[in-house]
Structures are given as C-alpha cells and as structure tokens.
Coordinates of C-alpha atoms and ligand atoms in Angstrom, one line a residue:
M45 CA -15.4 80.9 136.1
S46 CA -15.5 81.4 132.4
D47 CA -16.8 84.3 130.4
L48 CA -18.0 82.3 127.5
A49 CA -20.4 84.3 125.4
I50 CA -22.9 81.4 125.5
F51 CA -23.2 81.9 129.2
G52 CA -23.5 85.7 128.9
G53 CA -19.9 86.8 128.7
P54 CA -18.6 89.2 126.0
A55 CA -18.2 87.7 122.6
V56 CA -14.7 87.7 121.2
I57 CA -16.0 88.9 117.8
Q58 CA -18.1 91.9 118.2
Q59 CA -18.7 93.0 114.6
P60 CA -19.7 91.0 111.5
F61 CA -16.8 90.4 109.1
Q62 CA -16.5 92.3 105.9
R63 CA -18.0 90.5 102.9
F64 CA -15.8 89.6 100.0
N65 CA -16.1 91.9 97.1
E66 CA -13.6 91.4 94.3
I67 CA -15.7 93.3 91.8
G68 CA -13.8 96.5 90.9
A69 CA -13.1 99.1 88.2
E70 CA -12.0 96.5 85.7
E71 CA -15.4 94.7 85.8
E72 CA -17.2 98.0 85.8
A73 CA -15.4 99.1 82.6
A74 CA -16.0 95.7 80.9
V75 CA -19.7 95.8 81.7
L76 CA -20.0 99.4 80.5
S77 CA -18.4 98.5 77.2
V78 CA -20.9 95.7 76.7
L79 CA -23.8 97.9 77.6
R80 CA -22.7 100.6 75.2
S81 CA -22.4 98.0 72.4
G82 CA -26.2 97.3 72.8
V83 CA -25.5 93.6 72.3
L84 CA -26.0 92.0 75.7
S85 CA -26.0 88.4 74.2
Q86 CA -25.2 87.4 70.7
F87 CA -26.2 83.7 70.7
I88 CA -28.7 82.5 68.2
G89 CA -30.2 79.0 68.1
V90 CA -29.6 78.3 64.4
W91 CA -26.6 76.9 62.6
A92 CA -24.8 80.2 61.9
P93 CA -21.6 81.9 63.2
D94 CA -23.5 83.3 66.2
F95 CA -24.5 79.8 67.3
F96 CA -21.3 80.0 69.4
G97 CA -22.1 83.3 71.1
G98 CA -20.7 86.8 71.0
P99 CA -17.1 88.0 71.2
R100 CA -17.0 88.2 75.0
V101 CA -18.2 84.7 75.5
Q102 CA -15.7 83.3 73.0
Q103 CA -12.9 85.4 74.4
L104 CA -13.7 84.0 77.9
E105 CA -13.6 80.5 76.5
R106 CA -10.2 81.0 74.8
Q107 CA -8.9 82.7 78.0
W108 CA -10.2 79.8 80.1
E109 CA -8.5 77.2 77.8
K110 CA -5.2 79.0 78.1
Y111 CA -5.3 79.5 81.8
F112 CA -6.3 75.9 82.6
Q113 CA -4.2 74.4 79.9
T114 CA -7.0 72.5 78.3
K115 CA -8.1 72.1 74.7
H116 CA -11.7 73.3 74.9
A117 CA -13.9 75.4 77.1
V118 CA -17.7 76.0 76.8
A119 CA -19.1 78.9 78.8
V120 CA -22.6 78.3 80.2
N121 CA -25.0 80.1 82.5
S122 CA -24.2 78.0 85.6
N123 CA -22.3 75.0 86.9
T124 CA -25.6 73.2 87.2
S125 CA -26.4 73.6 83.5
G126 CA -22.7 72.7 82.7
L127 CA -23.1 69.4 84.6
M128 CA -26.3 68.7 82.6
A129 CA -24.6 69.5 79.3
A130 CA -21.6 67.3 80.4
L131 CA -23.8 64.3 81.3
G132 CA -25.7 64.6 78.1
A133 CA -22.5 64.9 76.1
I134 CA -21.0 61.7 77.4
G135 CA -24.2 59.8 76.2
I136 CA -25.9 59.0 79.5
S137 CA -29.1 57.0 78.8
P138 CA -32.3 56.4 80.7
G139 CA -31.7 53.8 83.4
D140 CA -27.9 54.2 83.5
E141 CA -26.3 54.4 86.9
V142 CA -23.9 57.3 87.7
I143 CA -21.9 57.2 90.9
V144 CA -21.8 60.5 92.8
S145 CA -20.8 61.8 96.2
P146 CA -23.4 62.5 98.9
W147 CA -21.1 65.3 100.2
T148 CA -21.6 67.8 97.4
M149 CA -24.0 70.4 96.1
S150 CA -27.3 68.8 95.1
A151 CA -26.8 69.7 91.4
S152 CA -24.0 67.1 91.1
A153 CA -26.7 64.5 91.5
T154 CA -29.8 66.1 89.9
S155 CA -27.8 66.6 86.7
I156 CA -27.9 62.8 86.5
L157 CA -31.6 62.5 87.1
V158 CA -32.3 65.1 84.3
W159 CA -31.3 62.4 81.8
N160 CA -33.5 59.8 83.5
A161 CA -30.4 58.2 84.8
I162 CA -30.0 57.0 88.4
P163 CA -27.7 58.6 91.0
V164 CA -25.8 56.0 93.1
F165 CA -24.1 57.5 96.1
A166 CA -20.7 56.2 97.1
D167 CA -19.1 57.1 100.5
I168 CA -16.4 59.6 101.1
E169 CA -13.0 59.7 102.7
S170 CA -13.1 60.9 106.2
N171 CA -10.0 63.1 105.9
T172 CA -10.7 65.0 102.6
F173 CA -14.5 64.7 102.4
N174 CA -14.1 63.6 98.8
L175 CA -15.4 60.4 97.1
D176 CA -13.6 57.3 98.4
P177 CA -12.2 55.2 95.5
V178 CA -12.8 52.0 97.5
S179 CA -16.5 52.8 97.9
I180 CA -16.8 53.8 94.2
E181 CA -15.5 50.4 93.2
Q182 CA -18.1 48.7 95.5
R183 CA -20.9 50.6 93.8
I184 CA -20.1 49.7 90.3
S185 CA -22.8 47.5 88.6
P186 CA -23.3 46.4 85.0
R187 CA -25.5 49.5 84.6
T188 CA -22.8 52.0 85.8
K189 CA -21.8 54.4 83.0
A190 CA -20.0 57.3 84.7
I191 CA -18.8 59.0 87.9
V192 CA -19.5 62.6 88.9
V193 CA -16.6 63.4 91.2
S194 CA -16.7 66.6 93.2
D195 CA -13.5 68.3 94.3
I196 CA -15.1 69.4 97.5
F197 CA -14.1 72.3 99.7
G198 CA -11.2 73.3 97.4
Q199 CA -9.2 70.1 97.1
A200 CA -9.1 67.4 94.4
A201 CA -10.5 64.0 95.0
D202 CA -8.1 61.1 94.6
L203 CA -8.3 61.5 90.9
D204 CA -5.5 59.0 89.8
A205 CA -7.2 56.2 91.7
I206 CA -10.7 57.2 90.4
M207 CA -9.5 57.6 86.8
K208 CA -7.9 54.1 87.0
I209 CA -11.1 52.5 88.2
A210 CA -13.0 54.4 85.5
R211 CA -10.7 53.3 82.7
K212 CA -10.7 49.7 84.0
N213 CA -14.6 49.6 83.9
G214 CA -15.1 51.8 80.8
L215 CA -16.7 54.7 82.7
K216 CA -16.6 58.4 81.9
V217 CA -15.7 60.8 84.6
I218 CA -17.0 64.3 85.1
E219 CA -15.3 66.6 87.7
D220 CA -17.5 69.1 89.5
C221 CA -14.8 71.6 90.4
A222 CA -17.1 74.4 91.4
Q223 CA -15.3 74.7 94.7
A224 CA -11.8 74.2 93.5
P225 CA -10.8 76.6 90.7
G226 CA -7.0 76.8 90.6
A227 CA -6.4 73.8 92.8
R228 CA -3.8 71.4 91.5
Y229 CA -3.5 67.7 91.5
N230 CA 0.1 66.5 90.7
N231 CA 0.6 69.8 88.9
A232 CA -2.4 69.6 86.7
F233 CA -5.3 71.9 87.3
V234 CA -8.4 70.3 88.9
G235 CA -11.0 70.0 86.2
T236 CA -8.6 69.0 83.5
I237 CA -8.0 65.5 84.6
A238 CA -11.4 63.8 84.1
D239 CA -13.2 63.6 80.7
I240 CA -15.0 66.9 81.5
G241 CA -14.5 69.5 84.2
V242 CA -17.3 71.9 85.2
F243 CA -16.6 75.2 87.0
S244 CA -19.0 77.6 88.6
L245 CA -19.1 81.4 88.4
N246 CA -21.9 82.0 90.9
Y247 CA -21.7 84.7 93.5
H248 CA -20.5 82.4 96.3
K249 CA -17.5 81.0 94.5
H250 CA -13.8 82.1 94.3
I251 CA -14.5 84.1 91.2
H252 CA -17.9 85.0 89.8
S253 CA -20.1 86.8 87.3
G254 CA -23.3 86.7 89.4
E255 CA -24.2 83.4 87.7
G256 CA -22.2 81.4 85.2
G257 CA -20.2 78.3 84.6
V258 CA -17.5 76.9 82.3
C259 CA -17.0 73.3 81.1
V260 CA -13.6 72.1 80.0
T261 CA -12.5 69.1 78.0
N262 CA -9.7 67.8 75.8
D263 CA -12.1 65.7 73.8
T264 CA -13.3 67.5 70.7
R265 CA -16.4 65.3 70.3
L266 CA -17.6 66.0 73.8
F267 CA -16.8 69.7 73.3
E268 CA -19.0 69.9 70.3
R269 CA -21.8 68.0 72.0
M270 CA -21.7 70.4 74.9
Q271 CA -21.9 73.3 72.6
L272 CA -25.0 71.8 71.0
I273 CA -26.7 71.0 74.2
R274 CA -26.0 74.5 75.4
N275 CA -27.9 76.0 72.6
H276 CA -31.1 74.2 71.3
A277 CA -29.2 71.3 69.7
E278 CA -32.4 69.7 68.2
A279 CA -32.9 72.8 66.0
V280 CA -29.4 72.7 64.5
V281 CA -28.3 69.0 64.2
E282 CA -29.7 68.7 60.7
A283 CA -27.9 71.8 59.4
K284 CA -24.7 70.9 61.2
G285 CA -24.9 67.3 59.9
V286 CA -24.8 65.7 63.4
A287 CA -25.1 61.9 63.3
D288 CA -25.3 61.1 67.0
L289 CA -28.8 62.3 67.8
D290 CA -28.9 60.9 71.4
N291 CA -29.3 63.6 74.1
M292 CA -29.6 66.3 71.5
I293 CA -32.5 67.8 73.5
G294 CA -30.9 71.2 73.5
F295 CA -31.4 73.7 76.3
N296 CA -30.8 77.3 76.7
F297 CA -27.6 77.3 78.8
R298 CA -26.2 80.4 77.1
M299 CA -24.1 82.9 79.0
T300 CA -24.6 86.6 78.3
E301 CA -22.0 89.0 77.1
I302 CA -22.2 90.9 80.4
E303 CA -21.4 87.8 82.4
A304 CA -18.6 86.8 80.1
A305 CA -17.1 90.3 80.3
I306 CA -17.1 90.1 84.1
A307 CA -15.8 86.6 84.2
S308 CA -12.9 87.5 81.9
E309 CA -11.8 90.2 84.4
Q310 CA -12.4 87.8 87.4
L311 CA -10.2 85.1 85.9
K312 CA -7.3 87.5 85.9
K313 CA -7.7 87.8 89.6
L314 CA -7.9 84.1 90.4
D315 CA -4.2 83.6 91.2
R316 CA -4.3 86.3 93.8
I317 CA -7.7 85.3 95.3
V318 CA -6.4 81.7 95.7
V319 CA -3.2 82.9 97.5
D320 CA -5.3 85.1 99.8
R321 CA -7.4 82.1 100.8
Q322 CA -4.4 79.9 101.3
N323 CA -2.8 82.6 103.5
V324 CA -5.9 82.7 105.7
A325 CA -6.0 78.9 105.9
E326 CA -2.3 78.8 106.8
R327 CA -2.7 81.3 109.6
L328 CA -5.8 79.5 110.9
S329 CA -4.1 76.2 110.9
A330 CA -1.0 77.6 112.8
G331 CA -3.3 79.2 115.4
L332 CA -5.6 76.3 115.9
K333 CA -2.9 73.6 116.0
G334 CA -2.9 71.5 119.2
L335 CA -6.4 72.1 120.3
R336 CA -7.4 68.8 121.8
G337 CA -9.7 66.7 119.5
L338 CA -9.8 69.3 116.7
S339 CA -8.5 68.1 113.3
L340 CA -7.5 70.7 110.7
P341 CA -7.8 70.4 106.9
F342 CA -5.8 67.5 105.5
V343 CA -4.0 68.2 102.2
R344 CA -3.1 65.2 100.1
T345 CA 0.5 64.9 99.0
G346 CA 1.0 66.4 95.5
C347 CA -2.1 68.6 95.8
T348 CA -2.9 72.2 96.6
H349 CA -6.0 73.2 98.4
V350 CA -7.8 76.5 97.5
Y351 CA -10.0 76.5 100.7
Y352 CA -13.5 77.1 99.6
V353 CA -14.3 75.7 103.0
F354 CA -11.8 75.2 105.9
G355 CA -13.2 71.8 106.9
M356 CA -12.4 70.6 110.4
Q357 CA -13.4 67.7 112.5
I358 CA -14.1 67.2 116.2
D359 CA -13.4 64.0 118.0
S360 CA -15.9 64.0 120.9
S361 CA -14.0 61.2 122.6
E362 CA -11.2 63.8 123.0
T363 CA -13.3 66.8 123.7
G364 CA -15.9 65.0 125.9
I365 CA -18.5 67.1 124.2
H366 CA -20.5 66.8 121.0
K367 CA -19.5 69.1 118.2
D368 CA -23.0 70.7 118.1
Q369 CA -22.3 72.1 121.5
I370 CA -18.9 73.4 120.6
W371 CA -20.5 74.9 117.5
E372 CA -23.0 76.7 119.6
A373 CA -20.3 78.1 121.9
L374 CA -18.3 79.2 118.9
R375 CA -21.3 80.9 117.2
A376 CA -21.9 82.8 120.4
E377 CA -18.4 84.1 120.3
G378 CA -19.2 85.4 116.8
V379 CA -17.3 82.7 114.7
P380 CA -19.3 82.0 111.5
V381 CA -18.8 78.2 111.6
S382 CA -21.3 75.7 110.4
K383 CA -21.9 72.3 112.0
R384 CA -23.4 70.5 108.9
Y385 CA -22.6 70.0 105.3
V386 CA -25.0 67.9 103.2
N387 CA -25.8 64.2 102.8
V388 CA -27.6 64.5 99.4
H389 CA -28.8 60.9 99.4
L390 CA -31.0 61.7 102.5
F391 CA -32.9 64.5 100.7
P392 CA -36.6 63.9 100.5
M393 CA -36.5 63.5 96.7
Y394 CA -34.3 60.3 97.2
Q395 CA -36.0 59.1 100.3
K396 CA -39.5 59.3 98.8
R397 CA -38.3 58.7 95.2
V398 CA -40.4 61.5 93.8
A399 CA -38.6 63.2 90.9
Y400 CA -40.6 63.1 87.7
G401 CA -44.3 62.9 88.6
T402 CA -45.5 61.0 91.6
Q403 CA -45.0 57.4 90.3
G404 CA -41.4 56.9 91.3
Y405 CA -39.8 57.8 87.9
P406 CA -37.2 57.2 86.9
W407 CA -36.5 54.5 89.5
T408 CA -39.7 52.6 88.7
A409 CA -39.4 53.0 84.9
P410 CA -39.1 49.8 82.9
F411 CA -35.7 50.9 81.6
Y412 CA -34.2 50.7 85.1
S413 CA -33.4 47.2 86.2
G414 CA -31.3 48.0 89.3
T415 CA -32.2 48.4 92.9
V416 CA -30.3 51.4 94.2
S417 CA -30.6 52.2 98.0
Y418 CA -30.7 55.6 99.6
E419 CA -31.3 54.4 103.1
H420 CA -29.7 55.8 106.1
G421 CA -26.5 53.8 106.5
T422 CA -25.6 53.7 102.7
C423 CA -22.9 56.3 103.2
P424 CA -21.8 55.7 106.9
V425 CA -18.7 57.9 106.8
A426 CA -20.6 60.9 105.2
E427 CA -23.5 60.4 107.6
D428 CA -21.3 60.2 110.7
L429 CA -19.2 63.2 109.7
N430 CA -22.3 65.3 109.3
E431 CA -23.8 64.1 112.6
N432 CA -20.8 63.8 114.8
G433 CA -17.6 65.2 113.4
Y434 CA -17.7 68.0 110.9
L435 CA -17.3 71.7 111.6
G436 CA -16.6 74.0 108.7
L437 CA -15.6 77.6 108.1
G438 CA -16.5 79.0 104.7
L439 CA -13.6 81.1 103.3
C440 CA -15.4 82.5 100.3
V441 CA -18.0 84.5 102.1
N442 CA -16.0 87.1 104.1
R443 CA -12.7 88.9 103.6
Y444 CA -10.6 87.9 106.6
S445 CA -7.8 90.2 107.6
N446 CA -5.0 88.9 109.7
H447 CA -6.7 90.6 112.7
D448 CA -10.0 88.8 111.9
V449 CA -8.2 85.4 111.7
D450 CA -6.6 86.1 115.0
L451 CA -10.0 86.9 116.6
I452 CA -11.3 83.6 115.2
I453 CA -8.3 81.8 116.7
E454 CA -8.8 83.6 120.0
A455 CA -12.5 82.5 120.1
F456 CA -11.6 78.9 119.5
R457 CA -9.0 79.0 122.2
K458 CA -11.4 80.6 124.6
V459 CA -14.0 77.8 124.0
W460 CA -11.3 75.1 124.4
I461 CA -10.0 76.5 127.6
N462 CA -13.6 76.3 128.9
L463 CA -14.5 72.9 127.5
A464 CA -14.8 71.5 131.0
E465 CA -17.5 74.1 131.9
L466 CA -19.2 73.6 128.6
R467 CA -19.2 69.8 129.2
A468 CA -20.6 70.1 132.7
I469 CA -23.7 71.9 131.6
R470 CA -26.4 69.6 130.3
F471 CA -27.3 71.1 127.0
S472 CA -30.7 70.8 125.7
S473 CA -32.9 72.9 123.4
A474 CA -33.8 74.9 126.6
P475 CA -31.5 77.7 127.5
V476 CA -29.2 77.2 130.4
S477 CA -30.7 78.4 133.7
Q478 CA -28.8 80.8 135.9
K479 CA -29.0 78.3 138.7
E480 CA -27.5 75.6 136.6
L481 CA -24.7 77.9 135.5
Q482 CA -23.9 78.9 139.1
E483 CA -23.8 75.2 140.2
V484 CA -21.3 74.4 137.5
R485 CA -19.2 77.4 138.2
Q486 CA -19.0 76.6 141.9
T487 CA -17.8 73.0 141.3
P488 CA -14.0 73.0 141.0
Ligands
LIG797 C1 -21.9 75.9 93.7 C2 -21.8 74.5 93.4 C3 -22.6 74.0 92.3 C4 -23.6 74.8 91.6 O1 -23.1 75.8 90.9 P1 -24.1 76.9 90.1 O2 -23.1 77.7 89.3 O3 -24.7 77.7 91.2 O4 -25.0 76.1 89.3 C5 -22.4 72.6 92.0 N1 -21.5 71.9 92.6 C6 -20.8 72.3 93.7 C7 -19.9 71.4 94.3 C8 -20.9 73.6 94.1 O5 -20.2 74.1 95.1

C-alpha cells in the first residue's frame, strides 16, 4: 500500500522552496546613486546627445556588447518592445509573413502583428521544443520575409540550419533569447547568431531589472533603426537625415537609469547564475535517470543549456498513465512542476482572427494575399507535446539547494514506485473515493 500524497499520505516536500533573489548590496548601491543624482531617465525624443539615453543606459549597452561579443546593443524597456523594434528595423511591411514558433511566449508572435504582418506558425522539434528547420522550410511562401526563432527553455534552436534556410530564401532572422542568456551555440552566444537577438530583463528571467530588455546586432543600419524606433523616430528622422522612412513610427521603449543601473550589476552575476542552474539540472538529471517513460532534457551537441525550464517528457505507453495524472501526483508531493507550456497559434486571437478591430485585420486586409491556417493540427508536434508528453520544472523561480533537489528526486521516485497504484485508479475530475482506494490497495 502506497503513501502517495494524492491518496492522503504525507507529501515529500512539506515547505515551499525559497524564491530566487539575486538582488543584493551591489544593486542597492547602484540604485541609490541614480536616485541621488535626481536624473532617473535622461532620454529625450529630439535629435540631441540625450536621444541615446543617460550614462547608465549607455554603460549597460557597452557592457552588454563586450560580454556578448557583439557590435551593438540597444537597451529597451522589455523584450516585447525589443522584438517590436527589431521587426520594425528589418523592414517588415503590412501583409508580410513571418515564421514563428507556437512554443514560445506570446510576444514573439504579437510583435509581428504590431507591424500588420502575419504570424505563420511552424512546428517544433520534439526533443528540444525549438522550431524545426524542416517545418520552417515547408511554411515559406513568396510572402515570407523573416523568422522569429525562440531559444526556448534555455537552449539554442538549430541555428546553423535555420540561418542557412534564411540566407537561401533571403529572410531575416530575429532570435528571441529571453530564456537563454549565456547559452552557447558552437561557442557563440545565443542572440549573436541571427541578424538581431533580443534579451529580456523581466523579473522571471535569469537576470533582471524588474522590467527591461536588450537588443543586439552586428549590423549598424539595424542598430540605428532600433535606436530610432525606441525613441519617437518620427520626430527625429528629419533632423538626423534618415532616408528610409518605413517603420519610423517611433515608440517609447526607453529604459530608465534605475533599471540600467540594476541590469549592469545583474550582468556581472550572469556567469554564476548560469552555473547554478546547470548544477541543479545536472543533479536532477542524475537523480531522475532511469525512471521508466521519463525523458530528461536533451542538449544538442556543441550547445550549452542554461535551463530556464527543465523540460521533460512522459511516454504514456511506457508509464501506462497519462502525464496529467503523474503531474497531479507530483504536485501533491509538493513538486512545482507544470503540465502545459503554450501553443500560441491556438490562442483566441488567432482562432477568431480578432486583432485590430473586429473585421479580421490584418488577415482580411487587401494587402494580405495569403491564407494562413491556425487550425488544430497545424503544429502536430507542439500540440501533442502539450496534450500528452510535456512536463516542465521552471528553474528560474526558486533557489534549489542540493537538499531541495534531492527532495524533488525523492518525490519523483515515490510516484514512479507507485505508478501501478496510480494507474489502477480511474482518475476523473472527481476526487478518489475511500472505497475505490481500498479496492485498489487490496488488489495485489
Ligand atoms: C519572457 C519572455 C518574453 C517577454 O519578455 P518581456 O521582457 O517580459 O517583454 C518573450 N519571449 C520569451 C521566450 C520569453 O520567455
């Protein structure tokens, strides 16, 4: 007879884990010095030296360029606005198609819609959860102009293959590397391989300044266009003498001096934070190895993984039980796992095609001549993983000690030892009755 917590036994994990907090004396001192200066943001939306922001913003950009070995960095107030600036900079026009992953944060796709362009979702690789180059190639049409590739969960997509397809078809590539700062792909940092890389500095990421983001590029023209879009481009193009007026609808994507000061200190900690995550992942992998039907994160040869999420998969033909039921049992033991990621193409906005107004824009606009589909079944791998395979443990929420990791492993092992009992009970939304429980426990 088992003592699974889901059947009333004691949970392996009795206390919530400690939340990550990498904000310390360094950030505190940096913020104080900005506060005392009285200048909390130095941007101005006219063509003047302060068009590029204050000293902390510019210092962060130079520091980011040096760390990531890239020519240019543009600090912005979120990854979402960074993606919008990036797509505007590469010259996306109304009705263009941009290929994007369904297995990413929604902003990877909405940043396309913002320019009245059309997100086209390609399917993902089942082992890395990243965009599948084969599926990308199948989605290319005469209208395709770019690919937004997410380096999801902390590992690069198959960037060599994707860049090759892009170059062959004259497409630009933007890397959404919000979840993979410090990850490497054949020795280069993730974010520096595509035309533009966009990092996030929001609270939930490896390093953060509350909100914030940084775009990187080696292309000076794209760099200047992103700087313009960040800060009211339309008001300065004349004074700056900008000839390419397309997408010069400038926004206010400006980062404050306070965020920049915090981000500068945070970047100094990135190496250590990444190693901490990798150590947790390594210990988890060693402890969970060999559990029947459970696949652990796959790391592509030549890549490093920085484990934003420890992404697992369950093969129910091996476990004899659906992953949702295993998830339920693990949650009862106190393991903070999740059973779903996202399938962005299935969001109501795409299903109902309601984005700008209620008349189906931009899909029904005269400038769009394509027929994109967002139906169930357009991304079978991503859909099936979400429904039947995926189980994930976020590693950027809590600070896991070795002891914590060992408890998580113990909880998994406990559930796996009792899989037969779990399987025998017919799960439904109704709670398991005592009678049902007793019957199962009496059967050998
Ligand atoms: C967090 C995240 C974003 C959004 O970042 P913000 O800085 O909050 O705008 C975009 N894409 C991915 C993959 C993310 O994980």
